[in-house]
mmCIF file of C-alpha atoms in Angstrom:
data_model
loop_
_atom_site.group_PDB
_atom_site.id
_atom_site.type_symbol
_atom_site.label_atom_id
_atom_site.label_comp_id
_atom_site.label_asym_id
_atom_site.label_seq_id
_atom_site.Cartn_x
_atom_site.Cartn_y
_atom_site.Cartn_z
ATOM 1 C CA UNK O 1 12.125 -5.919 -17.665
ATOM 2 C CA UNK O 2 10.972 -8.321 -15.473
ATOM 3 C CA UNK O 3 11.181 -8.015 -11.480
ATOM 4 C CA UNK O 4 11.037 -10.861 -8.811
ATOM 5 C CA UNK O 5 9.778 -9.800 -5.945
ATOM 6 C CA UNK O 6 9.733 -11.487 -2.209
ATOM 7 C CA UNK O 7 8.724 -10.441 0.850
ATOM 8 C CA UNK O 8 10.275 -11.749 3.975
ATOM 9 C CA UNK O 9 8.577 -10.846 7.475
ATOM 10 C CA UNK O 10 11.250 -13.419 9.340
ATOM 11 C CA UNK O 11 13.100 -9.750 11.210
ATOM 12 C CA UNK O 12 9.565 -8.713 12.189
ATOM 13 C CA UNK O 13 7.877 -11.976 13.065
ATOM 14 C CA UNK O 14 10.900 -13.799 15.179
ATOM 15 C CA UNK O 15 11.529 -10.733 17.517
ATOM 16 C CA UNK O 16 8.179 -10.350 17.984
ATOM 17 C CA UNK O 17 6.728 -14.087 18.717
ATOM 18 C CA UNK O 18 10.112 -15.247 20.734
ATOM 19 C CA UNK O 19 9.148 -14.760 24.571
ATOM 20 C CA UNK O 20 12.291 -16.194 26.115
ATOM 21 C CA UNK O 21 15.944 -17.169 25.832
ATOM 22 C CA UNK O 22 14.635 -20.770 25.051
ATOM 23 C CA UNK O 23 12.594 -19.318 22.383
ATOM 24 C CA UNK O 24 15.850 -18.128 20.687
ATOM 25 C CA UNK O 25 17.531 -21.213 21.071
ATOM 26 C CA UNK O 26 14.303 -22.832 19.347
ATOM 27 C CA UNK O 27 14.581 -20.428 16.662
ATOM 28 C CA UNK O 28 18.363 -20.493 16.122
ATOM 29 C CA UNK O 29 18.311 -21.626 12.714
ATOM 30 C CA UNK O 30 15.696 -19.134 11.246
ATOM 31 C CA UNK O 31 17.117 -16.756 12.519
ATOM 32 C CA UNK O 32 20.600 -17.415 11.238
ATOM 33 C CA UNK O 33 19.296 -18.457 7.273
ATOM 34 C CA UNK O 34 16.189 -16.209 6.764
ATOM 35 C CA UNK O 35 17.081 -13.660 4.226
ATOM 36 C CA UNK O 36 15.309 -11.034 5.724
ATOM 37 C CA UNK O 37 17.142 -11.236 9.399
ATOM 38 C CA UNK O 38 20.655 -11.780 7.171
ATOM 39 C CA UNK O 39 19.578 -7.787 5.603
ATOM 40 C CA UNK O 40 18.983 -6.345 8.892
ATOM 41 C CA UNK O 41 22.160 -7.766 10.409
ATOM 42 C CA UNK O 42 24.398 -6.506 7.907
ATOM 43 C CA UNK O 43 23.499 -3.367 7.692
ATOM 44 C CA UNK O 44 23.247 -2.977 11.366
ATOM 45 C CA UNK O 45 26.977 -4.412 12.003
ATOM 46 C CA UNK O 46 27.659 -2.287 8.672
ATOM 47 C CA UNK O 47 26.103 0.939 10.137
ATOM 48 C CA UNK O 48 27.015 0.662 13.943
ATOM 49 C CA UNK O 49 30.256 -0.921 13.017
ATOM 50 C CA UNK O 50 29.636 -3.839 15.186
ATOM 51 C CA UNK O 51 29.792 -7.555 15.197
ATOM 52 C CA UNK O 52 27.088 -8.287 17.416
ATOM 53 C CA UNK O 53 24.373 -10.751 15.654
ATOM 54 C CA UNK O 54 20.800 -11.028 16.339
ATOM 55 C CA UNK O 55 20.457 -14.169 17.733
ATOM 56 C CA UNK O 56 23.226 -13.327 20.519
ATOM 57 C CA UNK O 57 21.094 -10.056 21.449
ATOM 58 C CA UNK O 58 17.761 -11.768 21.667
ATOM 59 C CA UNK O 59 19.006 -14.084 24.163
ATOM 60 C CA UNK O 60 21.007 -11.245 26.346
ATOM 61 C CA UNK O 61 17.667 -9.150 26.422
ATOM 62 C CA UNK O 62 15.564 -12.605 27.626
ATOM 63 C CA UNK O 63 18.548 -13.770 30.078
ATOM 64 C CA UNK O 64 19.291 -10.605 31.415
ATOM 65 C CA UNK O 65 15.146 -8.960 30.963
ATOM 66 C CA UNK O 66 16.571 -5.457 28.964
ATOM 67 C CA UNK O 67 18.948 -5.246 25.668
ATOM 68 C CA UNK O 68 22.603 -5.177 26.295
ATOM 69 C CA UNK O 69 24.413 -2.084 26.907
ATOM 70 C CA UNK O 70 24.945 -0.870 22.977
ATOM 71 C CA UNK O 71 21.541 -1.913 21.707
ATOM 72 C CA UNK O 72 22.485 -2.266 18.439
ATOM 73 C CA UNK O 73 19.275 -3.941 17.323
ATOM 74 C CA UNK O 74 17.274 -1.169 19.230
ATOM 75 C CA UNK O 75 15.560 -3.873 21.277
ATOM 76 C CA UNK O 76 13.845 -1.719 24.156
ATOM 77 C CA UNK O 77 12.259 0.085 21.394
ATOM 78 C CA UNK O 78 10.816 -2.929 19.873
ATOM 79 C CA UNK O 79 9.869 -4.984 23.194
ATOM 80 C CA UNK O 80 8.657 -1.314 24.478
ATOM 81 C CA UNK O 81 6.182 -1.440 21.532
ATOM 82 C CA UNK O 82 5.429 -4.863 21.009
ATOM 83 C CA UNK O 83 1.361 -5.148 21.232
ATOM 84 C CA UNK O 84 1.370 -1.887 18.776
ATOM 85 C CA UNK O 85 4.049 -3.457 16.283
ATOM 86 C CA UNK O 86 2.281 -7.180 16.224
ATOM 87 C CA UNK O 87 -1.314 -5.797 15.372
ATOM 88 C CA UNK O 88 0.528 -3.485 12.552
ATOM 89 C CA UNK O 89 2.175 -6.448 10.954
ATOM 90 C CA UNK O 90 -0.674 -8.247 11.265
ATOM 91 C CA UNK O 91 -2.621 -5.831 9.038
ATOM 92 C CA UNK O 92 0.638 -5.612 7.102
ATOM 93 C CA UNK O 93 0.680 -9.140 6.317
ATOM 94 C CA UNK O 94 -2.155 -9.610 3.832
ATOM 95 C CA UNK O 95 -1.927 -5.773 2.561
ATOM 96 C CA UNK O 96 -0.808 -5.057 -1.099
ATOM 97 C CA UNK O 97 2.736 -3.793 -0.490
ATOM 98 C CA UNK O 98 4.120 -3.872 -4.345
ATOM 99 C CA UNK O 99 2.913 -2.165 -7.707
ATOM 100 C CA UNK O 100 5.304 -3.918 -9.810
ATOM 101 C CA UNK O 101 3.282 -3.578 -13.172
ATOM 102 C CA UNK O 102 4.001 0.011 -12.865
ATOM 103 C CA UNK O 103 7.196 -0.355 -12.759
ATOM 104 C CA UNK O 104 7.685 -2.772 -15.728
ATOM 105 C CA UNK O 105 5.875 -0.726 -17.803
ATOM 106 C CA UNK O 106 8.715 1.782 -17.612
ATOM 107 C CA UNK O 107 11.051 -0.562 -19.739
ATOM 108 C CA UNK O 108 10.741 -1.899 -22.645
ATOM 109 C CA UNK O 109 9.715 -5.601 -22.582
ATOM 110 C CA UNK O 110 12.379 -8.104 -22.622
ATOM 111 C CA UNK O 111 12.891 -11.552 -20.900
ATOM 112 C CA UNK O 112 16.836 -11.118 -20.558
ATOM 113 C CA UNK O 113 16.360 -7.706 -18.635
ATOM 114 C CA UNK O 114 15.702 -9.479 -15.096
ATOM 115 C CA UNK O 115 15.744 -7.939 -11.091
ATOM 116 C CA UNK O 116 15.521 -9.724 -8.005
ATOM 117 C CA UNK O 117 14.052 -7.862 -4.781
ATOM 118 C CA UNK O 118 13.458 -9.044 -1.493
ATOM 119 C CA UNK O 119 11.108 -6.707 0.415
ATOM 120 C CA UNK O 120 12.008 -7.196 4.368
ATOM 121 C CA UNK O 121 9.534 -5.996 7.393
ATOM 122 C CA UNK O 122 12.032 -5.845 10.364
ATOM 123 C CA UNK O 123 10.964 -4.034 14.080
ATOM 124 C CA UNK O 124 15.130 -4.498 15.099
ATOM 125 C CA UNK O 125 17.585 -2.856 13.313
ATOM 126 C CA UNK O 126 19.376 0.459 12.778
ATOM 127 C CA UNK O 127 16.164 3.176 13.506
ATOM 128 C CA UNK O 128 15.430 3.969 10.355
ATOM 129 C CA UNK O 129 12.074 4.041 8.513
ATOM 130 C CA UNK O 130 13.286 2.650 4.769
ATOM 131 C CA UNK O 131 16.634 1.437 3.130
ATOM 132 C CA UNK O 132 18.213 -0.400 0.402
ATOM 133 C CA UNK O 133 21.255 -2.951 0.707
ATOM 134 C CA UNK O 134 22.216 -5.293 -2.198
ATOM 135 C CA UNK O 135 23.688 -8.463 -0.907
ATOM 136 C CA UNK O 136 24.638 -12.067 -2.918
ATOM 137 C CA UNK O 137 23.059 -15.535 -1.236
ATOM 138 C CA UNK O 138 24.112 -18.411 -0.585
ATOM 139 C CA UNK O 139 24.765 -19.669 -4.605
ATOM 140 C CA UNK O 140 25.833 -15.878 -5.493
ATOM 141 C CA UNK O 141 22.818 -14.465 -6.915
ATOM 142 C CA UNK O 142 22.436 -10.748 -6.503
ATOM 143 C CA UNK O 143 19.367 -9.517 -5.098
ATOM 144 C CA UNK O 144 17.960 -6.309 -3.599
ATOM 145 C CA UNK O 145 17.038 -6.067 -0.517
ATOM 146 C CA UNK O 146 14.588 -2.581 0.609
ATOM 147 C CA UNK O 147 14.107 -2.860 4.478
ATOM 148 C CA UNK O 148 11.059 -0.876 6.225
ATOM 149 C CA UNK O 149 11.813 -0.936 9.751
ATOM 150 C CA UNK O 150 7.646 -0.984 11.282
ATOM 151 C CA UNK O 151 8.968 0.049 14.173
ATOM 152 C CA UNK O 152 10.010 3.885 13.130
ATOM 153 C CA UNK O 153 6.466 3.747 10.796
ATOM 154 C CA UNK O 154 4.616 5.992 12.912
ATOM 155 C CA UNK O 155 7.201 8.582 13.880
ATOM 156 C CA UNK O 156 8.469 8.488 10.101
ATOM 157 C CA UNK O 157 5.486 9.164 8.869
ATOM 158 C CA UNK O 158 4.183 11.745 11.430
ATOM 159 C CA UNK O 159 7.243 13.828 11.053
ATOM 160 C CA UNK O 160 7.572 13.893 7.099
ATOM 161 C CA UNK O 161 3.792 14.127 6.476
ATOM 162 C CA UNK O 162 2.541 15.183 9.592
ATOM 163 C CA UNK O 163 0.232 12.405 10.468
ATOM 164 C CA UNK O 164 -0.125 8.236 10.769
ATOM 165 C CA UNK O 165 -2.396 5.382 9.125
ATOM 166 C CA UNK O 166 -2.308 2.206 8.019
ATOM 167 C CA UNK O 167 -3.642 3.199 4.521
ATOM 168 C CA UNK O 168 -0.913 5.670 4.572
ATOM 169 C CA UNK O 169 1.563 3.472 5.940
ATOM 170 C CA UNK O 170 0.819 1.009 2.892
ATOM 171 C CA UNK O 171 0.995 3.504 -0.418
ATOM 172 C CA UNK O 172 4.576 4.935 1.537
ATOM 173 C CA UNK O 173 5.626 1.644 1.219
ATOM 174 C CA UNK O 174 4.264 0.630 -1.630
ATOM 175 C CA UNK O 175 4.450 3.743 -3.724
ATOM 176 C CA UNK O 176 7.187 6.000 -1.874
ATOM 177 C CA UNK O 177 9.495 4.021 -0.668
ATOM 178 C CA UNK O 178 9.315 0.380 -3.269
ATOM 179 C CA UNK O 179 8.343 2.623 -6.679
ATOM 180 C CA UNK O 180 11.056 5.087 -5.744
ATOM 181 C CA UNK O 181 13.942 2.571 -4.899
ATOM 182 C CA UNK O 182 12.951 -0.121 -7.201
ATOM 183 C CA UNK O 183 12.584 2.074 -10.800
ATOM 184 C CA UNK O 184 16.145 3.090 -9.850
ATOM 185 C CA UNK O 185 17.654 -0.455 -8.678
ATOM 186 C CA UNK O 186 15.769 -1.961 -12.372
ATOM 187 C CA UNK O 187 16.878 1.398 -14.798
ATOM 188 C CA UNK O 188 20.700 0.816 -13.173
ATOM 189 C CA UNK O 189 19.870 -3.066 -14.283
ATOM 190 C CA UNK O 190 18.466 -2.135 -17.941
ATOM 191 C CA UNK O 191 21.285 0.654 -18.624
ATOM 192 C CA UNK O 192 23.858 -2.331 -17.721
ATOM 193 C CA UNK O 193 22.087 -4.634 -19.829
ATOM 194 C CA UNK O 194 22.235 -2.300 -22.983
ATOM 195 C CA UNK O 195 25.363 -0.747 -22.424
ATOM 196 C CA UNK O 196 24.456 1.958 -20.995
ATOM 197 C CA UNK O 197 27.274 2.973 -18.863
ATOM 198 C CA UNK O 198 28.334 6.602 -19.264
ATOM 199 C CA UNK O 199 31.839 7.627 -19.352
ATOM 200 C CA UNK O 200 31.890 11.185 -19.567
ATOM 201 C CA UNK O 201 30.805 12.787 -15.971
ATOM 202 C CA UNK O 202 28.066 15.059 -18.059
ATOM 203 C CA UNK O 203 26.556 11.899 -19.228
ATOM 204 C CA UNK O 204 26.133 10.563 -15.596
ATOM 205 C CA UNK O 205 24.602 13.653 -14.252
ATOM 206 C CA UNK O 206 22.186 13.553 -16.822
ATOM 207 C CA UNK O 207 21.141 9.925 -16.010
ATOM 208 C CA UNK O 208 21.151 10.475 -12.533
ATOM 209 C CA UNK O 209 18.662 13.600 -12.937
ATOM 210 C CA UNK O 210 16.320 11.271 -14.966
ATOM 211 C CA UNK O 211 16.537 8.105 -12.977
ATOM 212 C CA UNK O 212 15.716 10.386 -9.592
ATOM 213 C CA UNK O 213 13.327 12.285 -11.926
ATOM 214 C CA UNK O 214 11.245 9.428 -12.556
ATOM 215 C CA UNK O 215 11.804 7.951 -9.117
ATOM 216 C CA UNK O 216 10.371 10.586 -7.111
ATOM 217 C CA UNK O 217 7.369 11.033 -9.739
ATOM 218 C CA UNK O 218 6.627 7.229 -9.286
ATOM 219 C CA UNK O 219 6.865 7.862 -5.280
ATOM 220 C CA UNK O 220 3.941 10.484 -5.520
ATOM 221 C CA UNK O 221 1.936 10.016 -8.948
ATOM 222 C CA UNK O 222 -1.324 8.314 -7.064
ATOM 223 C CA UNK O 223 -1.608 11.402 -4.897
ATOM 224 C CA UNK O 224 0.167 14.640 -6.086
ATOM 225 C CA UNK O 225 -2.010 17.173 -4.220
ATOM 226 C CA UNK O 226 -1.270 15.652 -0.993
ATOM 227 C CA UNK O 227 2.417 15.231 -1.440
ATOM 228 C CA UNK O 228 2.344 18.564 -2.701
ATOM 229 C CA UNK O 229 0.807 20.105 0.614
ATOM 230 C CA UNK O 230 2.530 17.859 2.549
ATOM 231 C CA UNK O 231 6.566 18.202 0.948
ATOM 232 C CA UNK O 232 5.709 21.425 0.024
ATOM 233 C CA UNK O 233 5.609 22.700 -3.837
ATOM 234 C CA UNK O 234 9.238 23.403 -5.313
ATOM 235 C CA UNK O 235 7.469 26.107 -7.740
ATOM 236 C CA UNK O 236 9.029 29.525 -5.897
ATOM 237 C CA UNK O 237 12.742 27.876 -5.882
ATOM 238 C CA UNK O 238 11.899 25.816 -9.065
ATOM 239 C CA UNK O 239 14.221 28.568 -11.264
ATOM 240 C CA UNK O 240 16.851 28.363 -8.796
ATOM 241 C CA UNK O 241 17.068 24.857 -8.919
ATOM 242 C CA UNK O 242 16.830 25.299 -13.020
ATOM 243 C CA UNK O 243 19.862 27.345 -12.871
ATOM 244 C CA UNK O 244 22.204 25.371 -10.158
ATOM 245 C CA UNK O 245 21.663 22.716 -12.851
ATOM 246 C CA UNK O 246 22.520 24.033 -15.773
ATOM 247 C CA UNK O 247 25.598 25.498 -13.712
ATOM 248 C CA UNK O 248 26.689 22.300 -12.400
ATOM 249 C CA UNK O 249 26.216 21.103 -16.550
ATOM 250 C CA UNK O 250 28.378 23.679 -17.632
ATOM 251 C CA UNK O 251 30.950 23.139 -14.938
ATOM 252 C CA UNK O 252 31.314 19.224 -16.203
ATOM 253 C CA UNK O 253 31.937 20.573 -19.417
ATOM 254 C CA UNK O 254 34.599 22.936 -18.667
ATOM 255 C CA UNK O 255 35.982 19.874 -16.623
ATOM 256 C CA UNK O 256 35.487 21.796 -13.207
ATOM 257 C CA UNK O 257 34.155 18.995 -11.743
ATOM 258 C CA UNK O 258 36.073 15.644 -10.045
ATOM 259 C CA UNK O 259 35.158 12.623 -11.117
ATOM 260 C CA UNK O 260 34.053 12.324 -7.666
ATOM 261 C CA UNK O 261 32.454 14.853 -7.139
ATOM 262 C CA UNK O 262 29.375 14.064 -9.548
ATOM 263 C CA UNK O 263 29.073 10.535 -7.868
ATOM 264 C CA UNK O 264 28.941 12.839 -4.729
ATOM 265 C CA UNK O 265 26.323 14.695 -5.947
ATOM 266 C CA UNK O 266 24.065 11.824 -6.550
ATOM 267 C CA UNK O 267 24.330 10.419 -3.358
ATOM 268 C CA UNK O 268 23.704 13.527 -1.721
ATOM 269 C CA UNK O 269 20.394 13.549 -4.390
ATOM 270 C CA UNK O 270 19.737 10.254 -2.977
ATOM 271 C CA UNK O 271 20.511 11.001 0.610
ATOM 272 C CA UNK O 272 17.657 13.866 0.875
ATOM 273 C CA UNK O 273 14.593 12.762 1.937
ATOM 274 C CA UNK O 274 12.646 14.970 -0.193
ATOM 275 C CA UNK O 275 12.253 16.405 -3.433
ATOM 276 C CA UNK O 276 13.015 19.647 -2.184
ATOM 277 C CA UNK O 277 15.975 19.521 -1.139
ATOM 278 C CA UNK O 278 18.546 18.859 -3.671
ATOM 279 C CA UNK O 279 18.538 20.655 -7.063
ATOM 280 C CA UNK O 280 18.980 16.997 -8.854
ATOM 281 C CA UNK O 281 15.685 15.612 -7.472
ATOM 282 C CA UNK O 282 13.219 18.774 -7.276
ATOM 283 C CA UNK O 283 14.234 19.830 -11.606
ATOM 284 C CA UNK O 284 14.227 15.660 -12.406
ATOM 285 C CA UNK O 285 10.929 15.035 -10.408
ATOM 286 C CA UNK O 286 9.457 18.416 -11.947
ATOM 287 C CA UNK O 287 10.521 17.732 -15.674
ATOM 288 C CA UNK O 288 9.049 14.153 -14.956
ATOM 289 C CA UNK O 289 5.710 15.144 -13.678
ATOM 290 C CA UNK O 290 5.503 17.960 -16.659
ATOM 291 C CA UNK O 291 6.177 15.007 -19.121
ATOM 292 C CA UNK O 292 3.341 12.748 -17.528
ATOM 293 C CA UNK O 293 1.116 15.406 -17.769
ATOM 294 C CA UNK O 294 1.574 17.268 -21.162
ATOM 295 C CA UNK O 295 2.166 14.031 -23.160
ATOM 296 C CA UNK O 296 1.213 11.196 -20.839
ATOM 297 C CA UNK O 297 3.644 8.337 -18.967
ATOM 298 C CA UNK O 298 4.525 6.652 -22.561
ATOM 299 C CA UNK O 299 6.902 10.006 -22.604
ATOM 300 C CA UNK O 300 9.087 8.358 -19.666
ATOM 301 C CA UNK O 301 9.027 5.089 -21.208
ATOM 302 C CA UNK O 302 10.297 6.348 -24.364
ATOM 303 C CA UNK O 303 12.560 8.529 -21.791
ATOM 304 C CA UNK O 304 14.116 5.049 -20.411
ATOM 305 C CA UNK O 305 14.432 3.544 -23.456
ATOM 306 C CA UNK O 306 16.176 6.016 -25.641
ATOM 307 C CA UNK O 307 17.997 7.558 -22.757
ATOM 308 C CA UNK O 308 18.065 11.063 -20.969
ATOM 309 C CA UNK O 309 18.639 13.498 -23.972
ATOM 310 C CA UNK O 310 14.887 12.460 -24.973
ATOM 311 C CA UNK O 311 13.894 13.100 -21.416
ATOM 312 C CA UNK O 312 15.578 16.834 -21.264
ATOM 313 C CA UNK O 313 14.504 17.049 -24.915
ATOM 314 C CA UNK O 314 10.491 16.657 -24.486
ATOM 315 C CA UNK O 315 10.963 19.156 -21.465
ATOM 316 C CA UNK O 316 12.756 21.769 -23.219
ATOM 317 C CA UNK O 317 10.267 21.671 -26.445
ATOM 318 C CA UNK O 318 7.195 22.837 -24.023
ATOM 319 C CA UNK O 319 9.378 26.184 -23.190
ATOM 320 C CA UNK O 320 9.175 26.455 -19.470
ATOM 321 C CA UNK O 321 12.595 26.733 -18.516
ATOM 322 C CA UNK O 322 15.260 26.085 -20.280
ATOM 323 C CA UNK O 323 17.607 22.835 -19.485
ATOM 324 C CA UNK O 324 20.852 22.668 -20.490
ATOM 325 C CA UNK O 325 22.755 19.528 -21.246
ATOM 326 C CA UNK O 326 21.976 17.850 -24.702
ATOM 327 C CA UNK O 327 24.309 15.834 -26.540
ATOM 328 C CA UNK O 328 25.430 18.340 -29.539
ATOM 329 C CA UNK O 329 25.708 16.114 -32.936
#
């Protein structure tokens, strides 16, 4: 697997040096073509269900001195903060933001198994810390875009970890928010590539459990005691968790279960926040921390590559709770 990574500051830089409506006139073209501004804006108009573009707001806010009525690029937040949000990209700009060895060492190596990512710094936008959009350009190559929006940083991070720095700032990105999304973006990638694509509904709760598995250990394997104190340890509800899972496992198999209804649970896995709060995320992150730690991180490479019945397999043979699940020759 092999990942191409840019980052594009363009929705945090333009806001932020434009002073006046001339200034966005100056700048028209930028910010119509950069890639990063094209992410923000289309998940904004996406989100807010709006039209309005970011060009056309920048020049009502310096026209009129405050955003127009909607706000849909949260502009008064931005301009409100602007010293604050230029020094932290500043320190942003030359800090390392990706670990993508770690996640290529996941999959087995392989120059046809490719992934383009665009990492985007925006301080405009819908107010939210972190997300992920895919999006074609302009000759129809798919990429991936992952947005951090600097201008929620501090009140992200203060209210999920309880406090702020730039050294903490940087591993969220780097490690919480671009391990976490990107494993899962390049394992959807690989599975496609092989032929991965599970038909039966048991089959995709099982990948979904080990891609988020993996996802969240990637997030937090630099620091587990701190994530730990901070998230708070899953251990007291770990059993309950055990058991809504192999309930929702047998339910699948006794064809309980809608076919949307399991692509409903994943993105309510993936809509959480933390790896507490949905049985999916705190039994895959658990089984993939136990497997780092009994038989080391070649145990989720071997996981990715032969598929999730090795993953639930390992787990099972160490005899701490029992997982249900398995493929039965």
């Amino acid at each position: 697997m092999k990942i191409h990574y840019t980052l594009d500051e363009s929705a945090a830089r333009l806001p932020l040096t434009i002073r006046s409506s001339e200034g966005v006139y100056d700048n028209a073209a930028a910010l119509r073509g950069a890639p990063g501004i094209q992410l923000v804006e289309l998940t904004t108009q996406h989100v807010l269900n709006t039209g309005a573009g970011l060009g056309d707001e920048l020049a009502h806010f310096f026209e009129e001195d405050a955003p127009s009525e909607a706000d849909p690029y949260n502009l008064k937040t931005c301009y409100a903060n602007r010293a604050v949000l230029e020094d932290l990209l500043r320190d942003l700009s030359e800090a390392p933001l990706v670990a993508l060895d770690e996640i290529e060492a996941l999959f087995p190596p392989s120059p046809d198994h490719e992934l383009n990512v665009l990492l985007a710094l925006t301080v405009v936008g819908v107010p939210a810390f972190g997300y992920v959009r895919t999006y074609d350009d302009s000759e129809g190559e798919e990429y991936h875009g992952i947005v951090v929006n600097l201008a929620q940083a501090r009140p992200h991070l203060e209210d999920t970890l309880g406090q702020f720095s730039l050294s903490l700032l940087i591993d969220t990105i780097r490690y919480g928010l671009f391990n976490h999304e990107v494993f899962q973006l390049a394992y959807g990638s690989f599975c496609e590539a092989i032929g991965r694509m599970p038909d039966r509904l048991s089959d995709r709760l099982k990948n979904t459990l080990m891609s988020r598995g993996i996802a969240w250990y990637m997030g937090y394997r630099h620091d587990l005691a701190f994530y730990d104190s901070a998230q708070g340890t899953p251990e007291d509800s770990l059993e309950a968790h055990v058991q809504q899972w192999n309930a929702l496992v047998a339910g699948v198999g006794k064809k309980k279960f809608a076919d949307w209804l399991v692509d409903d649970l994943s993105h309510a896995a993936s809509e959480s926040g933390h790896a507490s709060e949905q049985c999916i995320d705190v039994v895959g992150y658990h089984v993939a921390r136990t497997l780092a730690e009994h038989y080391g991180e070649g145990s989720l490479r071997d996981s990715v590559a032969e598929g999730p019945d090795t993953f639930l397999s390992l787990y099972n043979a160490l005899g701490e709770h029992r997982l249900d699940g398995l493929t039965r020759a």
